[in-house]
Short mmCIF file of C-alpha atoms in Angstrom, two decimals:
data_model
loop_
_atom_site.label_atom_id
_atom_site.label_comp_id
_atom_site.label_asym_id
_atom_site.label_seq_id
_atom_site.Cartn_x
_atom_site.Cartn_y
_atom_site.Cartn_z
CA UNK A 12 -13.22 2.47 -13.37
CA UNK A 13 -10.88 -0.48 -12.95
CA UNK A 14 -9.34 -1.88 -9.79
CA UNK A 15 -5.87 -3.21 -9.19
CA UNK A 16 -4.82 -4.84 -5.96
CA UNK A 17 -1.45 -5.42 -4.35
CA UNK A 18 -0.36 -6.53 -0.90
CA UNK A 19 3.02 -6.01 0.67
CA UNK A 20 4.71 -6.39 4.01
CA UNK A 21 7.88 -5.14 5.61
CA UNK A 22 10.87 -7.43 6.12
CA UNK A 23 11.28 -6.97 9.86
CA UNK A 24 14.73 -8.54 10.08
CA UNK A 25 17.02 -6.42 12.28
CA UNK A 26 18.48 -3.50 10.33
CA UNK A 27 16.43 -4.21 7.18
CA UNK A 28 13.70 -1.86 5.98
CA UNK A 29 12.75 -3.62 2.76
CA UNK A 30 9.32 -4.12 1.23
CA UNK A 31 8.23 -7.53 0.00
CA UNK A 32 5.35 -7.67 -2.50
CA UNK A 33 3.16 -10.67 -1.70
CA UNK A 34 0.45 -10.30 -4.31
CA UNK A 35 -0.39 -8.08 -7.27
CA UNK A 36 -3.06 -7.99 -9.93
CA UNK A 37 -3.42 -5.22 -12.48
CA UNK A 38 -6.21 -5.06 -15.05
CA UNK A 39 -5.54 -4.85 -18.76
CA UNK A 40 -5.61 -1.39 -20.26
CA UNK A 41 -3.54 0.57 -17.74
CA UNK A 42 -1.56 3.16 -19.68
CA UNK A 43 0.05 6.60 -19.51
CA UNK A 44 -3.37 8.28 -19.37
CA UNK A 45 -4.62 6.17 -16.45
CA UNK A 46 -5.17 7.95 -13.14
CA UNK A 47 -4.18 5.75 -10.21
CA UNK A 48 -4.76 6.01 -6.49
CA UNK A 49 -2.51 4.19 -4.03
CA UNK A 50 -3.79 3.65 -0.51
CA UNK A 51 -1.62 2.68 2.44
CA UNK A 52 -2.58 3.36 6.05
CA UNK A 53 0.93 4.39 7.07
CA UNK A 54 3.54 6.14 4.93
CA UNK A 55 6.59 5.61 7.16
CA UNK A 56 9.89 4.96 5.36
CA UNK A 57 8.29 5.33 1.93
CA UNK A 58 9.61 1.92 0.80
CA UNK A 59 6.18 0.32 0.30
CA UNK A 60 4.79 3.40 -1.43
CA UNK A 61 7.77 3.60 -3.79
CA UNK A 62 7.37 -0.12 -4.56
CA UNK A 63 3.71 0.52 -5.42
CA UNK A 64 4.51 3.56 -7.55
CA UNK A 65 7.28 1.59 -9.29
CA UNK A 66 4.73 -1.11 -10.21
CA UNK A 67 2.35 1.47 -11.67
CA UNK A 68 5.13 3.20 -13.60
CA UNK A 69 6.25 -0.17 -15.04
CA UNK A 70 2.65 -0.63 -16.24
CA UNK A 71 2.89 2.73 -18.03
CA UNK A 72 1.13 5.11 -15.60
CA UNK A 73 2.66 8.60 -15.57
CA UNK A 74 3.79 9.67 -12.05
CA UNK A 75 1.82 12.93 -12.41
CA UNK A 76 -1.36 10.77 -12.61
CA UNK A 77 -0.67 8.93 -9.33
CA UNK A 78 -2.41 10.05 -6.13
CA UNK A 79 -1.30 8.64 -2.75
CA UNK A 80 -3.62 8.46 0.24
CA UNK A 81 -2.62 7.51 3.76
CA UNK A 82 -3.98 7.86 7.28
CA UNK A 83 -0.64 8.89 8.75
CA UNK A 84 2.78 9.83 7.39
CA UNK A 85 6.28 10.65 8.56
CA UNK A 86 8.35 13.44 7.02
CA UNK A 87 11.15 11.01 6.07
CA UNK A 88 8.79 8.81 4.03
CA UNK A 89 7.10 11.72 2.29
CA UNK A 90 10.50 13.22 1.42
CA UNK A 91 11.76 9.89 0.12
CA UNK A 92 8.72 9.35 -2.14
CA UNK A 93 8.84 12.91 -3.47
CA UNK A 94 12.59 12.76 -4.07
CA UNK A 95 12.05 9.84 -6.46
CA UNK A 96 8.63 10.89 -7.78
CA UNK A 97 8.21 14.68 -7.37
CA UNK A 98 5.04 14.74 -9.51
CA UNK A 99 3.08 12.32 -7.30
CA UNK A 100 0.45 13.93 -5.07
CA UNK A 101 0.31 12.77 -1.43
CA UNK A 102 -2.77 13.20 0.76
CA UNK A 103 -2.40 12.34 4.44
CA UNK A 104 -4.75 12.57 7.40
CA UNK A 105 -1.96 13.25 9.89
CA UNK A 106 1.69 14.13 9.39
CA UNK A 107 3.56 12.92 12.48
CA UNK A 108 6.94 13.97 13.87
CA UNK A 109 9.57 11.46 12.69
CA UNK A 110 10.62 7.82 12.37
CA UNK A 111 12.44 5.88 15.05
CA UNK A 112 15.50 3.75 14.28
CA UNK A 113 13.23 0.80 13.41
CA UNK A 114 11.37 2.81 10.78
CA UNK A 115 8.16 3.26 12.80
CA UNK A 116 6.27 6.55 12.89
CA UNK A 117 6.61 8.47 16.17
CA UNK A 118 4.34 8.97 18.02
CA UNK A 119 2.26 6.93 15.53
CA UNK A 120 -0.48 4.39 16.17
CA UNK A 121 1.47 1.21 16.79
CA UNK A 122 1.63 -1.48 14.12
CA UNK A 123 -1.41 -0.31 12.16
CA UNK A 124 -1.32 -3.21 9.73
CA UNK A 125 -1.65 -5.71 12.57
CA UNK A 126 -4.37 -3.58 14.16
CA UNK A 127 -6.32 -3.48 10.88
CA UNK A 128 -6.20 -7.20 10.04
CA UNK A 129 -8.79 -8.27 12.65
CA UNK A 130 -11.32 -6.01 10.87
CA UNK A 131 -10.87 -8.12 7.73
CA UNK A 132 -13.65 -10.68 7.98
CA UNK A 133 -14.99 -13.09 5.40
CA UNK A 134 -18.19 -11.01 5.23
CA UNK A 135 -16.25 -7.78 4.68
CA UNK A 136 -14.20 -9.32 1.87
CA UNK A 137 -17.30 -10.81 0.23
CA UNK A 138 -18.95 -7.38 0.36
CA UNK A 139 -15.99 -5.98 -1.61
CA UNK A 140 -16.56 -8.65 -4.26
CA UNK A 141 -20.26 -7.84 -4.45
CA UNK A 142 -19.65 -4.12 -5.19
CA UNK A 143 -17.24 -4.97 -8.00
CA UNK A 144 -13.59 -4.39 -8.64
CA UNK A 145 -12.23 -7.50 -6.97
CA UNK A 146 -11.89 -10.86 -8.64
CA UNK A 147 -12.42 -14.28 -7.06
CA UNK A 148 -8.62 -14.65 -7.11
CA UNK A 149 -8.29 -11.43 -5.07
CA UNK A 150 -10.86 -12.68 -2.56
CA UNK A 151 -9.07 -16.01 -2.23
CA UNK A 152 -5.80 -14.19 -1.54
CA UNK A 153 -7.43 -11.93 1.06
CA UNK A 154 -8.93 -14.99 2.73
CA UNK A 155 -5.42 -16.42 3.16
CA UNK A 156 -4.53 -13.26 5.08
CA UNK A 157 -7.50 -13.76 7.40
CA UNK A 158 -6.50 -17.37 7.96
CA UNK A 159 -3.00 -16.24 9.07
CA UNK A 160 -4.45 -14.35 12.07
#
C-alpha cells in the first residue's frame, strides 16, 4: 500500500468556484493497475474532486480504479464528477438537497474544512507519520496548515 497526499482549497472570490491545489505528492509506481481512493469531507460543486481525479489520471490511474469517499455530497457535484468520469465510484455518508448560489451544500454542515482544521494538532499529524504513509515533507506541509489557524 502506498500513500499520496494532496491539499486544495476553494478560491472564494465572488462568482468564482475554482479549486487551487496547494500541495501534492505521489509515490513512484502509480500506474493503470493502481487502485486509488480519494477522500474529501464535502463533495459540493465537484471541482476539487475532479481536480483530484485529473491528477490521478495524469499519473496513469484508470478512472474505473478510483473510489471517492465523502461525508456529505450535493447532487450537482456528484452529477458533475460522474459526467466527466462515469466509471468512478462515489461513496457518501449523506446526500443533501442542493447547492446554494455560492456553491455550498444546503442544508449542509457549514464550512466543514474550517471546522475540521482545529482537530489537526501536532500530535495527530505525528501519529500519522508513525503509522506510515506520510513523509517528513508531508508532515512539514501539514504543520504549516496548523500554523495558519
